[in-house]
Amino acid sequence: LIPATAEAPPAAKQDMKPPTYLVAFKDNSIQSAMACWRESGMLHYVTVQGIHKSAPLATLDQEYTVELNRGRGLEFRLKGQ
């Protein structure tokens, strides 16, 4: 067994990319994001193109967003205020 803290072999590290999250909105649009957080009632996210965007938290379909990411093996949790 390999301990959970074991590092990936050097060749595997080169292929590792930060996770890409899917962010679903109530208007049925979906955005790909490298990072997401909440601040002052707004959802902030950075697209895979590196563009910072924001939207009112009320427009986020959080249930569907969590479901989409869980299906991809990712846990979606918003940090911030």
PDB file of C-alpha atoms in Angstrom:
ATOM      1  CA  LEU A   1       0.000   0.000   0.000  1.00  0.00           C
ATOM      2  CA  ILE A   2       1.149   3.526  -0.746  1.00  0.00           C
ATOM      3  CA  PRO A   3       0.504   6.074   2.019  1.00  0.00           C
ATOM      4  CA  ALA A   4      -1.941   8.853   1.124  1.00  0.00           C
ATOM      5  CA  THR A   5       0.849  11.401   1.609  1.00  0.00           C
ATOM      6  CA  ALA A   6       3.124   9.768  -0.983  1.00  0.00           C
ATOM      7  CA  GLU A   7       4.123  12.050  -3.844  1.00  0.00           C
ATOM      8  CA  ALA A   8       3.445  11.114  -7.428  1.00  0.00           C
ATOM      9  CA  PRO A   9       6.424   9.976  -9.515  1.00  0.00           C
ATOM     10  CA  PRO A  10       8.184  12.842 -11.382  1.00  0.00           C
ATOM     11  CA  ALA A  11       6.710  11.821 -14.754  1.00  0.00           C
ATOM     12  CA  ALA A  12       3.184  11.861 -13.312  1.00  0.00           C
ATOM     13  CA  LYS A  13       3.711  15.306 -11.752  1.00  0.00           C
ATOM     14  CA  GLN A  14       4.265  16.841 -15.168  1.00  0.00           C
ATOM     15  CA  ASP A  15       0.866  15.584 -16.323  1.00  0.00           C
ATOM     16  CA  MET A  16      -0.967  16.827 -13.218  1.00  0.00           C
ATOM     17  CA  LYS A  17      -3.112  19.883 -13.794  1.00  0.00           C
ATOM     18  CA  PRO A  18      -5.147  21.832 -11.256  1.00  0.00           C
ATOM     19  CA  PRO A  19      -8.745  20.621 -11.111  1.00  0.00           C
ATOM     20  CA  THR A  20     -11.273  22.283 -13.369  1.00  0.00           C
ATOM     21  CA  TYR A  21     -14.644  22.798 -11.719  1.00  0.00           C
ATOM     22  CA  LEU A  22     -17.957  23.122 -13.514  1.00  0.00           C
ATOM     23  CA  VAL A  23     -20.096  26.002 -12.226  1.00  0.00           C
ATOM     24  CA  ALA A  24     -23.800  25.779 -13.084  1.00  0.00           C
ATOM     25  CA  PHE A  25     -26.073  28.793 -13.115  1.00  0.00           C
ATOM     26  CA  LYS A  26     -29.852  28.999 -12.856  1.00  0.00           C
ATOM     27  CA  ASP A  27     -30.068  30.236 -16.461  1.00  0.00           C
ATOM     28  CA  ASN A  28     -28.801  26.738 -17.471  1.00  0.00           C
ATOM     29  CA  SER A  29     -25.331  27.983 -18.428  1.00  0.00           C
ATOM     30  CA  ILE A  30     -22.217  26.167 -17.208  1.00  0.00           C
ATOM     31  CA  GLN A  31     -18.763  27.711 -16.845  1.00  0.00           C
ATOM     32  CA  SER A  32     -15.424  25.946 -16.358  1.00  0.00           C
ATOM     33  CA  ALA A  33     -13.367  27.412 -13.527  1.00  0.00           C
ATOM     34  CA  MET A  34      -9.960  26.844 -11.951  1.00  0.00           C
ATOM     35  CA  ALA A  35     -10.941  28.622  -8.710  1.00  0.00           C
ATOM     36  CA  CYS A  36     -14.176  29.773  -7.052  1.00  0.00           C
ATOM     37  CA  TRP A  37     -14.962  31.743  -3.912  1.00  0.00           C
ATOM     38  CA  ARG A  38     -17.676  33.919  -2.450  1.00  0.00           C
ATOM     39  CA  GLU A  39     -17.311  37.478  -1.258  1.00  0.00           C
ATOM     40  CA  SER A  40     -19.981  39.999  -0.240  1.00  0.00           C
ATOM     41  CA  GLY A  41     -22.875  38.078  -1.787  1.00  0.00           C
ATOM     42  CA  MET A  42     -21.037  37.480  -5.052  1.00  0.00           C
ATOM     43  CA  LEU A  43     -19.602  34.357  -6.630  1.00  0.00           C
ATOM     44  CA  HIS A  44     -16.105  34.990  -7.959  1.00  0.00           C
ATOM     45  CA  TYR A  45     -14.386  32.541 -10.268  1.00  0.00           C
ATOM     46  CA  VAL A  46     -11.367  32.307 -12.532  1.00  0.00           C
ATOM     47  CA  THR A  47     -12.023  30.735 -15.916  1.00  0.00           C
ATOM     48  CA  VAL A  48      -9.657  28.207 -17.464  1.00  0.00           C
ATOM     49  CA  GLN A  49      -8.507  31.088 -19.683  1.00  0.00           C
ATOM     50  CA  GLY A  50      -7.410  32.952 -16.527  1.00  0.00           C
ATOM     51  CA  ILE A  51     -10.192  35.561 -16.619  1.00  0.00           C
ATOM     52  CA  HIS A  52     -11.691  36.678 -13.291  1.00  0.00           C
ATOM     53  CA  LYS A  53     -15.488  36.809 -13.413  1.00  0.00           C
ATOM     54  CA  SER A  54     -18.205  37.368 -10.840  1.00  0.00           C
ATOM     55  CA  ALA A  55     -21.951  36.869 -10.540  1.00  0.00           C
ATOM     56  CA  PRO A  56     -24.546  37.266  -7.781  1.00  0.00           C
ATOM     57  CA  LEU A  57     -24.609  34.167  -5.560  1.00  0.00           C
ATOM     58  CA  ALA A  58     -28.369  33.981  -6.134  1.00  0.00           C
ATOM     59  CA  THR A  59     -27.707  33.065  -9.782  1.00  0.00           C
ATOM     60  CA  LEU A  60     -25.636  29.980  -8.859  1.00  0.00           C
ATOM     61  CA  ASP A  61     -27.368  26.599  -9.074  1.00  0.00           C
ATOM     62  CA  GLN A  62     -25.387  25.225  -6.164  1.00  0.00           C
ATOM     63  CA  GLU A  63     -27.126  21.834  -6.022  1.00  0.00           C
ATOM     64  CA  TYR A  64     -26.445  21.100  -9.697  1.00  0.00           C
ATOM     65  CA  THR A  65     -22.900  22.485  -9.413  1.00  0.00           C
ATOM     66  CA  VAL A  66     -22.148  20.088  -6.536  1.00  0.00           C
ATOM     67  CA  GLU A  67     -23.699  17.189  -8.484  1.00  0.00           C
ATOM     68  CA  LEU A  68     -21.725  17.950 -11.668  1.00  0.00           C
ATOM     69  CA  ASN A  69     -18.425  18.088  -9.810  1.00  0.00           C
ATOM     70  CA  ARG A  70     -19.122  15.038  -7.642  1.00  0.00           C
ATOM     71  CA  GLY A  71     -19.663  13.082 -10.847  1.00  0.00           C
ATOM     72  CA  ARG A  72     -16.162  14.136 -11.902  1.00  0.00           C
ATOM     73  CA  GLY A  73     -14.612  13.155  -8.554  1.00  0.00           C
ATOM     74  CA  LEU A  74     -14.337  16.743  -7.281  1.00  0.00           C
ATOM     75  CA  GLU A  75     -15.757  18.297  -4.140  1.00  0.00           C
ATOM     76  CA  PHE A  76     -17.225  21.765  -4.737  1.00  0.00           C
ATOM     77  CA  ARG A  77     -17.212  23.979  -1.649  1.00  0.00           C
ATOM     78  CA  LEU A  78     -17.217  27.764  -1.756  1.00  0.00           C
ATOM     79  CA  LYS A  79     -14.811  29.489   0.588  1.00  0.00           C
ATOM     80  CA  GLY A  80     -15.039  33.076   1.736  1.00  0.00           C
ATOM     81  CA  GLN A  81     -17.594  35.324   3.367  1.00  0.00           C
TER      82      GLN A  81
END
